[in-house]
C-alpha positions in Angstrom: -8.4 29.6 -11.2 -8.9 27.7 -8.0 -7.9 25.7 -5.6 -11.3 23.0 -6.3 -9.4 23.6 -10.5 -6.7 22.4 -9.6 -7.5 19.2 -7.4 -9.9 18.4 -10.0 -7.6 18.6 -12.8 -5.2 16.8 -10.7 -7.6 14.1 -10.2 -8.4 13.5 -14.2 -4.4 13.5 -14.8 -4.4 10.4 -12.3 -7.4 8.7 -13.7 -7.3 9.0 -17.1 -11.1 9.8 -18.1 -13.1 13.1 -16.9 -15.9 10.5 -16.7 -14.5 9.3 -13.9 -13.5 12.2 -11.8 -17.1 12.9 -12.5 -18.6 10.3 -11.0 -16.2 10.2 -8.0 -17.3 13.8 -7.2 -20.9 13.0 -8.2 -21.3 16.5 -10.9 -21.3 16.0 -14.5 -18.4 15.5 -17.0 -19.2 19.3 -18.2 -18.6 20.5 -14.5 -15.5 19.3 -15.0 -14.2 19.8 -18.2 -15.2 23.6 -17.4 -12.6 23.1 -14.3 -9.9 21.9 -16.9 -10.6 24.6 -19.7 -10.3 27.7 -17.1 -6.9 26.3 -15.8 -6.1 26.6 -20.4 -7.1 29.9 -20.4 -5.7 30.8 -17.2 -2.4 29.1 -18.5 -2.8 29.9 -22.0 -1.8 26.4 -22.9 -3.4 22.9 -23.7 -3.6 20.8 -20.1 -4.8 17.6 -22.1 -5.1 15.7 -24.9 -7.7 13.6 -26.0 -7.6 9.9 -26.7 -9.6 6.7 -27.6 -9.9 5.5 -24.4 -9.8 8.7 -22.3 -7.4 11.8 -22.2 -3.3 12.4 -20.8 -2.0 15.4 -19.9 0.1 17.0 -22.9 3.9 17.9 -21.7 2.5 21.4 -19.7 -0.3 19.1 -18.5 2.2 17.0 -16.8 4.5 20.0 -15.1 1.3 21.5 -13.8 -0.3 18.6 -12.2 3.0 17.4 -10.4 3.2 20.7 -9.0 -0.3 21.1 -8.0 0.0 17.9 -6.4 3.2 18.5 -4.4 1.0 22.3 -3.4 -1.5 20.7 -2.5 -0.5 17.9 -0.2 1.9 20.3 1.4 -1.1 22.3 2.4 -3.4 19.7 3.0 -0.7 18.2 5.6 -0.3 21.8 6.9 -4.4 21.8 7.2 -4.3 18.6 9.4 -1.3 19.7 11.8 -3.3 23.0 12.5 -6.3 21.0 13.7 -4.8 18.9 15.8 -3.9 22.2 17.7 -7.1 23.0 17.7 -8.6 20.0 18.3 -6.3 18.0 20.6 -6.6 14.7 20.8 -9.5 14.6 18.4 -9.5 13.9 14.6 -8.8 11.9 12.2 -6.5 9.8 11.6 -6.8 8.6 7.5 -5.2 5.3 5.9 -5.2 4.0 2.5 -4.6 -0.2 1.8 -4.9 -3.3 0.7 -8.8 -4.9 1.1 -7.2 -7.4 3.9 -4.5 -5.5 5.6 -6.1 -4.3 8.5 -7.3 -8.0 10.0 -3.6 -8.9 9.3 -1.9 -6.4 10.5 -4.1 -3.8 12.5 -6.7 -5.5 14.5 -4.7 -5.5 17.7 -3.0 -1.9 17.1 -6.7 -0.8 16.0 -8.1 -1.6 19.8 -4.9 -0.3 21.5 -5.1 3.1 19.7 -8.6 3.7 20.3 -8.3 2.9 24.0 -5.5 5.7 23.9 -7.5 8.2 21.8 -11.1 7.6 22.4 -12.1 10.6 20.3 -10.1 10.4 17.3 -11.5 8.5 14.4 -9.3 6.1 12.0 -11.0 6.1 8.5 -9.9 3.8 5.5 -9.4 3.7 1.9 -9.4 0.7 0.4 -7.0 0.4 -3.1 -6.0 -2.8 -4.8 -2.3 -2.5 -5.5 0.7 -0.3 -4.3 0.6 1.8 -7.0 -3.3 3.0 -6.4 -2.0 3.4 -2.5 0.8 5.8 -3.5 -1.9 7.5 -6.1 -4.4 8.1 -3.7 -1.6 9.3 -1.1 -0.9 11.9 -2.9 -4.2 12.9 -4.7 -5.6 13.7 -1.6 -5.2 14.0 2.7 -4.6 11.0 3.5 -1.9 10.3 6.2 -0.8 7.3 5.6 -0.4 4.2 3.4 0.3 0.4 4.5 2.2 -1.3 1.3 4.3 -4.0 0.1 7.7 -2.3 -0.3 9.1 -1.7 -4.0 11.5 0.7 -5.0 12.0 4.3 -5.1 8.2 7.0 -5.3 9.1 10.4 -6.3 6.8 12.6 -3.7 7.2 9.0 -1.3 8.9 7.8 1.6 9.1 4.4 2.3 9.6 2.7 5.7 9.5 -0.9 6.4 8.2 -2.8 9.6 8.8 -6.3 9.3 9.9 -8.6 6.9 7.7 -11.4 5.8 9.1 -15.5 4.9 7.7 -17.1 2.2 5.6 -20.5 2.5 4.1 -22.7 1.1 0.4 -23.4 1.1 -1.3 -26.9 0.8 -3.7 -28.9 2.1 -3.2 -31.3 4.7 -2.4 -34.6 2.9 -1.1 -33.2 0.1 2.7 -34.9 -0.8 4.3 -31.7 0.6 2.4 -30.8 3.3 4.7 -33.2 5.8 7.6 -31.9 5.2 9.7 -28.9 7.1 10.3 -27.2 4.6 10.4 -26.6 0.3 13.1 -25.9 -2.0 13.1 -23.6 -4.6 13.6 -26.5 -7.2 10.6 -27.7 -5.6 8.4 -25.1 -7.3 9.9 -26.1 -10.9 6.9 -28.4 -11.2 3.9 -27.3 -9.2 1.5 -25.1 -10.6 0.8 -21.9 -8.2 -2.3 -19.9 -7.3 -0.7 -16.3 -7.4 -1.2 -12.7 -7.2 -1.4 -10.5 -10.6 2.3 -10.1 -11.8 2.1 -6.2 -11.9 1.0 -6.4 -8.2 4.3 -5.4 -6.1 4.2 -8.6 -4.1 3.4 -11.1 -6.7 5.7 -9.1 -9.0 9.1 -9.4 -6.2 8.2 -13.3 -5.9 8.6 -14.0 -9.4 11.5 -11.5 -9.8 12.9 -13.7 -6.6 12.2 -17.1 -8.1 13.4 -15.9 -11.7 16.6 -15.4 -10.2 16.8 -18.2 -8.0 16.8 -20.0 -11.8 12.7 -21.2 -10.8 10.0 -20.5 -13.4 6.7 -22.2 -11.6 3.4 -22.9 -14.0 0.5 -21.3 -12.8 -3.3 -22.0 -13.5 -5.4 -19.4 -11.4 -4.8 -15.8 -10.6 -6.2 -13.9 -7.7 -6.8 -10.5 -6.1 -5.3 -11.4 -2.9 -2.8 -13.7 -0.8 -6.5 -14.9 1.9 -7.9 -16.2 -1.8 -5.2 -17.8 -2.7 -5.3 -19.7 1.0 -8.8 -20.1 0.9 -8.6 -22.0 -2.1 -5.3 -23.9 -1.4 -7.0 -25.2 1.7 -10.0 -26.6 -0.2 -7.5 -28.5 -2.1 -7.8 -26.3 -5.5 -4.2 -25.5 -6.1 -1.2 -24.6 -4.7 -0.4 -21.1 -3.5 3.1 -19.5 -2.8 1.9 -17.0 -0.2 3.9 -14.3 2.5 3.8 -15.6 6.4 1.2 -12.9 7.8 0.2 -12.4 11.3 -2.2 -14.8 12.2 -1.9 -17.8 9.8 -1.4 -20.7 11.6 1.7 -22.3 12.9 3.3 -24.8 9.9 2.2 -28.5 12.1 -0.6 -27.0 13.3 -3.9 -29.5 12.7 -6.5 -28.7 10.4 -6.8 -28.7 6.8 -4.2 -25.9 5.9 -0.5 -26.7 6.0 2.4 -23.9 5.9 5.5 -25.1 4.5 8.7 -22.9 4.7 10.4 -21.9 1.5 13.6 -20.3 3.3 15.5 -19.8 -0.4 13.1 -17.0 -1.1 14.1 -13.7 0.4 11.6 -12.4 3.0 9.1 -9.5 1.6 9.2 -6.2 3.1 5.9 -4.5 4.1 5.6 -1.1 6.1 4.2 2.7 5.9 4.7 5.3 3.2 4.0 8.9 3.1 4.3 12.1 1.7 6.1 13.4 4.6 7.5 12.1 7.6 8.4 15.2 9.1 5.5 17.1 8.4 3.2 13.7 9.6 0.4 15.1 12.1 1.1 13.6 15.3 -2.5 11.3 15.9 -1.2 9.2 12.5 2.1 9.4 13.5 1.3 8.1 16.9 -1.4 5.2 15.6 2.2 4.0 12.6 4.0 3.6 16.4 1.3 1.8 17.6 1.2 -0.7 14.3 4.1 -1.0 14.1 5.0 -2.2 18.1 2.3 -4.5 17.3 3.3 -6.4 14.6 7.4 -6.3 15.8 6.0 -7.6 19.1 4.3 -10.5 17.7 6.2 -12.0 14.6 9.3 -13.8 14.7 12.6 -12.1 15.4 13.8 -13.3 11.4 11.0 -10.9 10.2 12.0 -8.0 11.8 15.1 -7.7 9.7 13.6 -4.2 8.0 12.7 -1.9 11.2 17.0 -2.0 11.5 17.5 -0.9 7.5 17.5 2.7 6.3 14.4 4.0 5.0 13.8 3.4 1.1 13.0 6.9 -0.4 13.4 8.5 -3.5 16.6 10.3 -3.8 14.7 13.9 -3.5 13.1 13.4 -0.8 14.2 15.3 2.4 15.4 12.4 4.8 12.9 11.4 7.8 12.9 13.0 11.1 13.6 9.5 12.8 12.4 5.8 12.6 8.1 5.0 13.3 9.6 4.5 16.7 
């Protein structure tokens, strides 16, 4: 049994497919299967169960996967910290996040960070959802994940940075464009461009609307907020979106109008890590830089999350302190 065997096994459990892991590792499916079989010989139990659409871990497999993932994560963090001690202010910070996050939340911080740490590289891995970011964070040697905050996740510590108010994006000339605000009841008859409900932000929006007694209709589903904004700007729909940093201020000239929806609870966004107290110094410095940049740029109404305690799993260790 080797560390690589365990890494491959964890990857197979998360992907639910031997062939998908083989493609990621640029090896044959047989090579992946042999690693799993070696673990089964060592443990004396069956670890995977074949199904029509892939594989799932058995009860014994789930036990080994959870233990291996925790152990690999701790070892990766230790190796990264040793590397920082050897290299000083050189090395890499590895971040996973959505496809449009860097432009909206990190552009200014990246410039500032690279000016301060010119020998440090910033490496990004794109995922399509917060769940994908969590999986990538726990399955590899990534340092940070920028996410929409949701419920507790085992083995993950979440820290809010800012809260984003919701706005209705419409094309100039739309009957709602001239309003100073939109009431939630106004959305009952509006067909929205929206994110899939299985996304964290889309799910939070649906839950907030349902709690307020509104079930808005939808004709179009998109993968990210930028696409929703573009469709609204082109007059192809209306979209309820978070007021992302860098968006035009409501009332400015241009084809797009953003009308506040004060009744909707703001959307919390921020960092997720495996353990804040084990985060490499350079990764902590980047997280701090992003937080300072955003808190200096967004309205005070979005900063309430910074004063709230971290959302964490009940069994997780208490973080050493806030990001900044």
